[in-house]
Every structure is written in C-alpha cells, then in structure tokens.
Short mmCIF file of C-alpha atoms in Angstrom, two decimals:
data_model
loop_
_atom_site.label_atom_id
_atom_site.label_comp_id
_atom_site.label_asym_id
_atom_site.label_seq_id
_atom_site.Cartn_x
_atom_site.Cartn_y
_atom_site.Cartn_z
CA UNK G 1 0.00 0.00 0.00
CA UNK G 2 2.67 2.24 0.13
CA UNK G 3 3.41 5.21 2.83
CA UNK G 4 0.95 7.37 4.08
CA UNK G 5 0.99 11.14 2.77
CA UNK G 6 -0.75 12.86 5.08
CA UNK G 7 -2.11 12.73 8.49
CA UNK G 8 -5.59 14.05 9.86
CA UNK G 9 -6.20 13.87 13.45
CA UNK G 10 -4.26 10.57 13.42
CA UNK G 11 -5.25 9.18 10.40
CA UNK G 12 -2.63 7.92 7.96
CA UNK G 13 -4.58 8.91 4.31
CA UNK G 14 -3.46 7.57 1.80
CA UNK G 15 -3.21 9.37 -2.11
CA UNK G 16 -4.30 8.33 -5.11
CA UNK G 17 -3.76 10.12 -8.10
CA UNK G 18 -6.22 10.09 -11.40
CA UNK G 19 -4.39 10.37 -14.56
CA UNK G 20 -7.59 11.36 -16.40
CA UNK G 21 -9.12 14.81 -14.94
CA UNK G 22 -12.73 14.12 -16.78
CA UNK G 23 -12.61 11.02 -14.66
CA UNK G 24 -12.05 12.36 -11.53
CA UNK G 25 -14.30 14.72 -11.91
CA UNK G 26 -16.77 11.91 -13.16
CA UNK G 27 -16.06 10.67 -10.05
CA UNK G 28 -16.53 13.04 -7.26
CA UNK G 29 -19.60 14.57 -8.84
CA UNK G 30 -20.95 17.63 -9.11
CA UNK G 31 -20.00 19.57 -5.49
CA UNK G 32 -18.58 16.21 -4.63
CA UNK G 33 -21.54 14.47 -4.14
CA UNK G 34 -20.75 11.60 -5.26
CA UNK G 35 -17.99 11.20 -2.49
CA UNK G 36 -20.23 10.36 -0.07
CA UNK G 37 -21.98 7.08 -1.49
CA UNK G 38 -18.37 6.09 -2.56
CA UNK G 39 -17.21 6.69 1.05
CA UNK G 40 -20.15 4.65 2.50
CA UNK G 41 -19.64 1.65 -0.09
CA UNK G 42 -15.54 1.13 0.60
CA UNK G 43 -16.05 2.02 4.32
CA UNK G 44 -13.69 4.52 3.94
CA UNK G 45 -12.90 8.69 4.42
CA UNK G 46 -12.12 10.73 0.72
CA UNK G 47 -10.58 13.67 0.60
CA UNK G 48 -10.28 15.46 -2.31
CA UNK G 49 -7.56 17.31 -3.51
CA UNK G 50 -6.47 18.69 -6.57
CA UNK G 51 -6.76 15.48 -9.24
CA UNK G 52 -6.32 12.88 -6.44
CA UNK G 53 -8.24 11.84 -3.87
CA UNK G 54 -6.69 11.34 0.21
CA UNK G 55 -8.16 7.82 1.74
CA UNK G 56 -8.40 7.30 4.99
CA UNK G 57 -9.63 3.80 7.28
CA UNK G 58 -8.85 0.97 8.20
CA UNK G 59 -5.92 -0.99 6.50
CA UNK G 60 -8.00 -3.63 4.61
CA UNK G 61 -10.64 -0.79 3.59
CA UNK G 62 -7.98 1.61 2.11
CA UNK G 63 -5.98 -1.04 0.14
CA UNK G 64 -9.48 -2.09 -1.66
CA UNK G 65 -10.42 1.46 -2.21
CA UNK G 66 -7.28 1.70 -3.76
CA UNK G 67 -7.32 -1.21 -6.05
CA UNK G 68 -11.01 0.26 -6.76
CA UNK G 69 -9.99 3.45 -8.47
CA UNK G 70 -6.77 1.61 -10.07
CA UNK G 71 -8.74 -0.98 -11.73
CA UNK G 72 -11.85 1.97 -12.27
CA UNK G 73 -9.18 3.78 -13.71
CA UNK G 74 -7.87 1.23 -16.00
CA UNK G 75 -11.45 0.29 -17.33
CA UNK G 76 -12.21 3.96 -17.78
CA UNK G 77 -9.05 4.25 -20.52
CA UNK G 78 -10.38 0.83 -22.75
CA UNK G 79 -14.14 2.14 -22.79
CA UNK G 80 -15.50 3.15 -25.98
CA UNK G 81 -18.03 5.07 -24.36
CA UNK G 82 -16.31 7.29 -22.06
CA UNK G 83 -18.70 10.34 -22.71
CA UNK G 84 -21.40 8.19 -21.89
CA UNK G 85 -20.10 7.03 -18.70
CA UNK G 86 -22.01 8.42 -15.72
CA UNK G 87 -23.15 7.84 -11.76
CA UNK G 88 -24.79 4.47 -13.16
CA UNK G 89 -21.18 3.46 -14.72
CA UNK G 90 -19.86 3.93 -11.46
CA UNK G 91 -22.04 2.42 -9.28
CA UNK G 92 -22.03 -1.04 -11.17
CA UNK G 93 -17.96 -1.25 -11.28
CA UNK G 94 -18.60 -0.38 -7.47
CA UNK G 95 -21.07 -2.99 -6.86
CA UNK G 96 -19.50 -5.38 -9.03
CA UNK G 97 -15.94 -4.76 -7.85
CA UNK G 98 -15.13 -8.61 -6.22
CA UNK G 99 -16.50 -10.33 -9.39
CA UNK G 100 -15.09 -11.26 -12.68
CA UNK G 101 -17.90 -7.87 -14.53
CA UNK G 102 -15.52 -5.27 -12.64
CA UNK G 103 -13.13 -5.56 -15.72
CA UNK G 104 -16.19 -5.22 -18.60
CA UNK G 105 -16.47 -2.47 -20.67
CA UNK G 106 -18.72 -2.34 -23.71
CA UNK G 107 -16.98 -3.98 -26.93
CA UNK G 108 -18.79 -1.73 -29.83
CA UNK G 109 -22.11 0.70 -29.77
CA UNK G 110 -25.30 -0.91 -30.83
CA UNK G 111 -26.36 2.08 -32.58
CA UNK G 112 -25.89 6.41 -32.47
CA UNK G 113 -29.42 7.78 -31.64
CA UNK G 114 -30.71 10.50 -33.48
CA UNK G 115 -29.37 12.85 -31.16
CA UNK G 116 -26.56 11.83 -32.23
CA UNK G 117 -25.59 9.90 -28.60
CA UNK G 118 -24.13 6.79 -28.84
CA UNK G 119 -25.87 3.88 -27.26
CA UNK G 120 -23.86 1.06 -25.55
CA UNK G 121 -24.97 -1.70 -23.40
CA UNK G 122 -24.48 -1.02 -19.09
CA UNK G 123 -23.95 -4.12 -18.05
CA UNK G 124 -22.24 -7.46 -18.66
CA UNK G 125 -25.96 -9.06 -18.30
CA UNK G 126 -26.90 -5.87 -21.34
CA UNK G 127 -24.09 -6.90 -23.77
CA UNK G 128 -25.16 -10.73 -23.16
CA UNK G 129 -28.91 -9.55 -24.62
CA UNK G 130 -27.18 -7.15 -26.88
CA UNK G 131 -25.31 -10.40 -28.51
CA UNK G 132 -28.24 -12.38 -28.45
CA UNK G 133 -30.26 -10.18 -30.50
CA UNK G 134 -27.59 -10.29 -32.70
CA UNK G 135 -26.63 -13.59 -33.48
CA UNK G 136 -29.61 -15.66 -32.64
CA UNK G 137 -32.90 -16.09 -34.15
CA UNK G 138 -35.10 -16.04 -31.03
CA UNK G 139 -34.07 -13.86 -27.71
CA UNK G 140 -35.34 -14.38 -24.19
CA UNK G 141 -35.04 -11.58 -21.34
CA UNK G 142 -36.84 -12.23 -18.21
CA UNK G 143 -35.68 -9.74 -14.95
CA UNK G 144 -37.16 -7.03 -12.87
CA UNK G 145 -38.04 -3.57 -14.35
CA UNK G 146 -35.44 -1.06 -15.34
CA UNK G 147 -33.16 -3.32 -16.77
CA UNK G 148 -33.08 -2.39 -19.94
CA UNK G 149 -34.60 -5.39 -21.74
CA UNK G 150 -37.13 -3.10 -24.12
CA UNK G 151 -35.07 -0.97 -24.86
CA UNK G 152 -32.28 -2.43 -26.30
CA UNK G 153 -34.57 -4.72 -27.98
CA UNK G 154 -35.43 -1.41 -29.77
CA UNK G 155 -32.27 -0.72 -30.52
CA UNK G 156 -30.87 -3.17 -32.20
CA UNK G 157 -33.87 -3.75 -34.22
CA UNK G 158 -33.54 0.28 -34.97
CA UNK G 159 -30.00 -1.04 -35.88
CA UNK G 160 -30.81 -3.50 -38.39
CA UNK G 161 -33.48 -1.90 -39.88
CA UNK G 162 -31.14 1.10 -40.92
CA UNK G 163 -28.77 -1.35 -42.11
CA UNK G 164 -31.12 -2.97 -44.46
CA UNK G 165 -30.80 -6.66 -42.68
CA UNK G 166 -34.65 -6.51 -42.03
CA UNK G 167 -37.08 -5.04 -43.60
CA UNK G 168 -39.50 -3.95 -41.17
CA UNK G 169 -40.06 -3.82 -37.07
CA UNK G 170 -43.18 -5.88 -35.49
CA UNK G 171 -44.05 -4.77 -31.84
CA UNK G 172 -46.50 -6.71 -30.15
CA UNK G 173 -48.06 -7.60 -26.38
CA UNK G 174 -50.46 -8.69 -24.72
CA UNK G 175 -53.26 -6.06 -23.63
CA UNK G 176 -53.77 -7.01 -19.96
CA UNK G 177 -54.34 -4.08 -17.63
CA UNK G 178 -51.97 -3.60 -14.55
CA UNK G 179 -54.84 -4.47 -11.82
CA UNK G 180 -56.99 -2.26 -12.89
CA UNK G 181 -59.51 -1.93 -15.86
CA UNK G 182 -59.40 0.69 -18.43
CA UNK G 183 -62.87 0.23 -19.81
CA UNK G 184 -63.52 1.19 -23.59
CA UNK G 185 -61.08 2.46 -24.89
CA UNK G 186 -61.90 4.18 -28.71
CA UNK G 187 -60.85 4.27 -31.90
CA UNK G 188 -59.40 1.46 -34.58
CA UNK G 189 -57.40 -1.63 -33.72
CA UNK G 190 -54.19 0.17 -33.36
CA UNK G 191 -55.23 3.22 -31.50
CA UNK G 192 -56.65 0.77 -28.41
CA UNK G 193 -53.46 -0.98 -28.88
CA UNK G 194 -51.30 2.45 -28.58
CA UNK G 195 -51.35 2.69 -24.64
CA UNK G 196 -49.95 -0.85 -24.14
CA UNK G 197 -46.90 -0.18 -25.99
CA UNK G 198 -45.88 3.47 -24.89
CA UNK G 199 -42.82 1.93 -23.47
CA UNK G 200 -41.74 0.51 -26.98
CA UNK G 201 -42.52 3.79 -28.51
CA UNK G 202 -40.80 6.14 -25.68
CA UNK G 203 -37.37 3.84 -27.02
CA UNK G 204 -38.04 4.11 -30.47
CA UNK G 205 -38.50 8.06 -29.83
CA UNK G 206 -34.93 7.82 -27.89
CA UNK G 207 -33.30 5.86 -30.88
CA UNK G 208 -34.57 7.18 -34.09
CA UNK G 209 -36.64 10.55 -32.59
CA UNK G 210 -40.56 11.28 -33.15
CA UNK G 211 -41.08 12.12 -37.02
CA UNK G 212 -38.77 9.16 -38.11
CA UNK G 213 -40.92 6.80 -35.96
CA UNK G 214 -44.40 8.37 -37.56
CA UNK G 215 -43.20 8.41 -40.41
CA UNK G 216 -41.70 4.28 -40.07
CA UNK G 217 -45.12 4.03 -38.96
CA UNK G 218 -46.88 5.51 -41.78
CA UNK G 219 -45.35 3.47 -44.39
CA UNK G 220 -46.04 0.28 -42.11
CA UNK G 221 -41.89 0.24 -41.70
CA UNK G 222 -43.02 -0.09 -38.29
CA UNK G 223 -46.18 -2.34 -37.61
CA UNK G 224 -48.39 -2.42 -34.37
CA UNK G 225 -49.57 -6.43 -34.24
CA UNK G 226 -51.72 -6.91 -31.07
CA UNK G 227 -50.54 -10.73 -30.41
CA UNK G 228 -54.21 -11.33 -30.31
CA UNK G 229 -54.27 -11.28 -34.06
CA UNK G 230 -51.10 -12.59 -34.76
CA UNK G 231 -52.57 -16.41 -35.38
CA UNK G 232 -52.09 -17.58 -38.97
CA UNK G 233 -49.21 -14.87 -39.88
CA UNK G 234 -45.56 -15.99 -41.24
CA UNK G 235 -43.41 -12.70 -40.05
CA UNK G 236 -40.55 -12.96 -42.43
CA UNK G 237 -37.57 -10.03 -42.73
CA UNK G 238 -38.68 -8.55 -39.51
CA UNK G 239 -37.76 -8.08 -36.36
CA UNK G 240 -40.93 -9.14 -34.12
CA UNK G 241 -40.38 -7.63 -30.30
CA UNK G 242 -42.96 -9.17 -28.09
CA UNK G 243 -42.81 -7.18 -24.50
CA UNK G 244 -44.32 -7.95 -21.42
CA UNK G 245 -44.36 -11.91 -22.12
CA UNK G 246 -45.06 -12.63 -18.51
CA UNK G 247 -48.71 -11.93 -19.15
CA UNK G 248 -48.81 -14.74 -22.15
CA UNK G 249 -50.24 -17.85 -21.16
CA UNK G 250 -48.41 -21.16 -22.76
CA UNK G 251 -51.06 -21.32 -25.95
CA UNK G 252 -50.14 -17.82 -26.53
CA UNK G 253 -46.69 -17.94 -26.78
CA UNK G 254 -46.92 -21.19 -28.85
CA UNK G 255 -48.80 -18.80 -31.29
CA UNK G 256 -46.15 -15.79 -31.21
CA UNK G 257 -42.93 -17.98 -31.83
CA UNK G 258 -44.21 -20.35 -34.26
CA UNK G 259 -44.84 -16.84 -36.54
CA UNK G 260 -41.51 -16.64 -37.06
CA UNK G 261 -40.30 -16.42 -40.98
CA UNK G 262 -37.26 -16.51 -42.90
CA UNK G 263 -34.66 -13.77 -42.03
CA UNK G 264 -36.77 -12.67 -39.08
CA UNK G 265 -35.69 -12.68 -35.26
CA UNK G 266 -37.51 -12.30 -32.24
CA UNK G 267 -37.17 -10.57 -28.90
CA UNK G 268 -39.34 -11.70 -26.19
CA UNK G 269 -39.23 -9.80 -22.83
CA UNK G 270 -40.80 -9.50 -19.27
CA UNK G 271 -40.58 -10.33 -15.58
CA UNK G 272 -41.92 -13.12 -13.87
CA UNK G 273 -42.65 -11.45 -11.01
CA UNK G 274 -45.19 -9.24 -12.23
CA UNK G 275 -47.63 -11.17 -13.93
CA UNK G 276 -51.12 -9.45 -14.07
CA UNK G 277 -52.62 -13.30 -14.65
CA UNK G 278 -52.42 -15.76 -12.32
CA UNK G 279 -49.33 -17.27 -11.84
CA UNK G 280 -50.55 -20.80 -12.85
CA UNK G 281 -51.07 -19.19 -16.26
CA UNK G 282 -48.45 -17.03 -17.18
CA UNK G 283 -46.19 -19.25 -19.62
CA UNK G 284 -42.70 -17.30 -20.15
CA UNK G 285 -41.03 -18.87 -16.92
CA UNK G 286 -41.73 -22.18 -18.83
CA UNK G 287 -41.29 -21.73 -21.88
CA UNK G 288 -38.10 -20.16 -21.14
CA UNK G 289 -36.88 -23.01 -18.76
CA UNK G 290 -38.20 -25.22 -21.69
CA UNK G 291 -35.43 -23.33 -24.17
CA UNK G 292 -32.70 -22.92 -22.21
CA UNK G 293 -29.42 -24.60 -24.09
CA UNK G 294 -31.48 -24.94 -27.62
CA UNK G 295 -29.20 -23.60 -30.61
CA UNK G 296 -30.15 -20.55 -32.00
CA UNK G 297 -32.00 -19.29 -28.82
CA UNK G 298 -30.48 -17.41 -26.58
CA UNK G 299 -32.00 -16.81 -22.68
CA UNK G 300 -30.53 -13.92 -20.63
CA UNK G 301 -31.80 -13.47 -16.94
CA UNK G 302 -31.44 -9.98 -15.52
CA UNK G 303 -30.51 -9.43 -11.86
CA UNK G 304 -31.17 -6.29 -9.92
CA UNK G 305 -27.78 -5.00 -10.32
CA UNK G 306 -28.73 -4.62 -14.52
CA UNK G 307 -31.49 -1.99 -13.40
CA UNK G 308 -30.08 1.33 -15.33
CA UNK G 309 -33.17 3.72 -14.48
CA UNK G 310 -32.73 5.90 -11.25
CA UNK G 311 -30.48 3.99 -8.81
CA UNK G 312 -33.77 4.57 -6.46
CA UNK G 313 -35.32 1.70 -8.49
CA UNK G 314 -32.97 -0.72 -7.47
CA UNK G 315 -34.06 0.01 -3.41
CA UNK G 316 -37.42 -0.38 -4.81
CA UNK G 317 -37.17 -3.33 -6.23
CA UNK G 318 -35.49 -4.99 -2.99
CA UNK G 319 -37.78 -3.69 -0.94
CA UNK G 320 -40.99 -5.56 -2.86
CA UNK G 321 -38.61 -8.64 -2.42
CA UNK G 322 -39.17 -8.58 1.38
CA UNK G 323 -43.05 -8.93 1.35
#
C-alpha cells in the first residue's frame, strides 16, 4: 500500500492520483456528491484534492479502495463510451468490484441515436442480450423492471433496420391491464393498442426521434400487431419484439414464436414477477426453462444489479422482495 501522505487527526490517508481529470471529476460529482456514497460503499474517508483523492480507514478498507480506483481507472481508458459514462457506470464497477464484470467495458455501440448519442450496453448481463439479438434467431429476457430489456430490444432492431438486414419492425403484447380496468377504450385496432406499448414507442423516440418513428409508422416500416391477431401470420424479414411476455399464457406464446419467418428474429421480454394473470397461467417462466441450451435461442436473466433507471429503483425493487 505504500506510505501514508498525510495525516488528519491521526489518520494515515493515503493518495491516489487520477491520470484522467474528466474522470475524476466523473467521479466526485458535481460539489462532490458523489464522495459520499463512494465513502459509504468502501467504508472509507475521501478527501479530495487537486486530481487525487486522500483515503483514509482501516488498513483492509484503504488497500481495496485503492485497487477500486486503479482498476476503475484502467477500465475507464479501454471504454469506448467514455462520454457516456455516468453515476450508473460507477455504481455497477462499485457494486461489481469482487466479481469477474468489474473488468467489462462495452466492446462496440449498438447504434448512435438521433441525437446523435451513442448507445452502448451497461452491463455485462446488457451486452449478453445485446449479442443475443444479434446472433440468434429467437431472444429471451426475463428480470425485474429497469433493466433495460425493451429498450435495447429497440435498438438493435432500430440497428438492423437502418442497415437494411430486415425489412421492417413488429411490436407486439399482450393487452392485460396492470390491476386495474381501463374500460372502452376508442378508436381502430391500433389506436386501443397504442397505450400498451408506450414503453416501446418512448425507445423508439430515444433511438430514431418522433417524425422518423411516424413516419416508419406511416409506411407500415413499423407495424403495431396486437398478439391477439397474430394467429395464422408468417413474419418474415422482420424483427418481431414481443414485451411484457409474462402476461402470455403457454397457448399464446406457442402462437407468437411459431410466426416466425425466414430472415426474421424475435425478442421476447418480461418479468416473472409481475404477472397481471395468475401465476398458474403465465407461460414465459416455462417456456423459457423449456429453451434454455437450444441452438439458435439465446435466454438472458437480468438481476437487480442490470437496473439502469434511477439507482432509487434498485431500493425499490429490494424492498418488494421482502413482502
């Protein structure tokens, strides 16, 4: 560990400098607040000062705080998406710092949004799905909320429908209210359809912005399919994204991935524990189980440490665990 460089009240502390100044600034926040949380999580005391950072504790705390910015630092320089990295970044290389997804970075972007931000996968669990999408013909995702399992289901279909691989986007799930009814709800097929799938939409509106989506839309680029009327239908040079598969029964998803056509891949998403049915017939935690290991098929199970909305959701999400 080296020789301490300072002393306060007592306290050998301990320097470590950041080569990078974005980083370190990354890093203690805005008014450092982000010193705090990192103080809490290594158990130790941060000064800062200058470009480094004074750490002060107990022996075995202050020797893994410093391997934790050394290695941070380390992953920081091989990341492709360094302007991208932020508090969630941090957090998961913090919480993941004892396991083998403390050295991951992202290997490439899955697409540049029409913002003109470049969108990478967060998590070791993200870049699994990511690759999945990519290479096989059908895609499971089954975790809690938040972790990205929509949207980058968007995004790669987004990707290969600019690259010409497929010729169209199919969104689809099933309409069952969230414990409460809705009642009539007007207007043709697709307009009762429309508040199911504002999450799909609010990622295509991310990726590809509001007037390219109408307009995808318009020319049926883009096709709403309520899985209800799915039965009979060979979806060929599409990619078919069915979200919220926890509230399929068996029967249904038999239906959904037996549409599937040449050239065409499907994502099928949700989270088995919050199924609107009953749980005796919800199907995706079978059919997924039934899957698992079958070539061209690849399963990825989210954890709560995937969740990349506000970290609050991750407390959340814990918390419901406990009832």
């Amino acid at each position: 560990m080296g020789n301490s460089v300072h002393k306060k009240k007592g306290v050998d502390m301990f320097k470590y400098t950041f080569s990078n100044e974005l980083l370190y600034q990354k890093v203690c926040g805005i008014n450092d607040s982000r010193l705090k949380q990192l103080e809490e999580s290594l158990q130790v005391e941060i000064i800062p000062r200058g470009n480094s950072l004074l750490i002060g504790g107990g022996k075995e705390n202050v020797e893994k705080a410093l391997d934790f910015f050394q290695n941070l630092s380390k992953n920081y320089e091989k990341r492709p998406d360094k302007l991208e990295f932020d508090s969630f970044d941090l957090n998961y290389l913090m919480k993941s710092s004892d396991k083998e997804s403390s050295e991951w970075s992202p290997s490439e972007k899955i697409l540049t949004s029409f913002r003109g931000k470049n969108i990478f996968p967060r998590t070791t669990n993200q870049e699994k799905y990511t690759q999945s999408l990519m290479e096989n013909m059908i895609s499971f995702a089954i975790g809690p909320a938040g972790t990205g399992k929509t949207f980058l289901a968007v995004a790669v279909a987004c990707r290969l429908l600019q690259a010409g691989e497929i010729e169209r986007i199919v969104l689809t799930r099933p309409a069952v209210e969230a414990g409460e009814s809705l009642g009539f709800l007007p207007g043709d097929m697709i307009q009762k359809v429309d508040p199911y799938l504002r999450p799909i939409y609010d990622a295509l509106y991310e990726c590809i912005g509001y007037e390219k989506t109408q307009e995808l839309l318009s020319i049926n680029k883009i096709e709403i399919a309520p899985i209800a009327f799915m039965r009979g239908r060979t979806l060929s040079h599409s990619f078919i994204i069915l979200d919220e598969a926890q509230n399929c029964t068996n029967a249904q998803l038999k239906m959904f991935l037996t549409r599937l056509g040449k050239n065409s891949r499907m994502s099928v998403s949700g989270d088995v524990t919050q199924v609107d049915l009953t749980q005796s017939n919800s199907g995706l935690a079978k059919i997924v189980g039934l899957f698992k290991k079958t070539p061209q098929i690849g399963v990825v199970e989210f954890q709560k440490e995937d969740i990349s909305r506000h970290p609050l959701v991750e407390i959340i999400v814990k918390k419901f665990e406990t009832l």
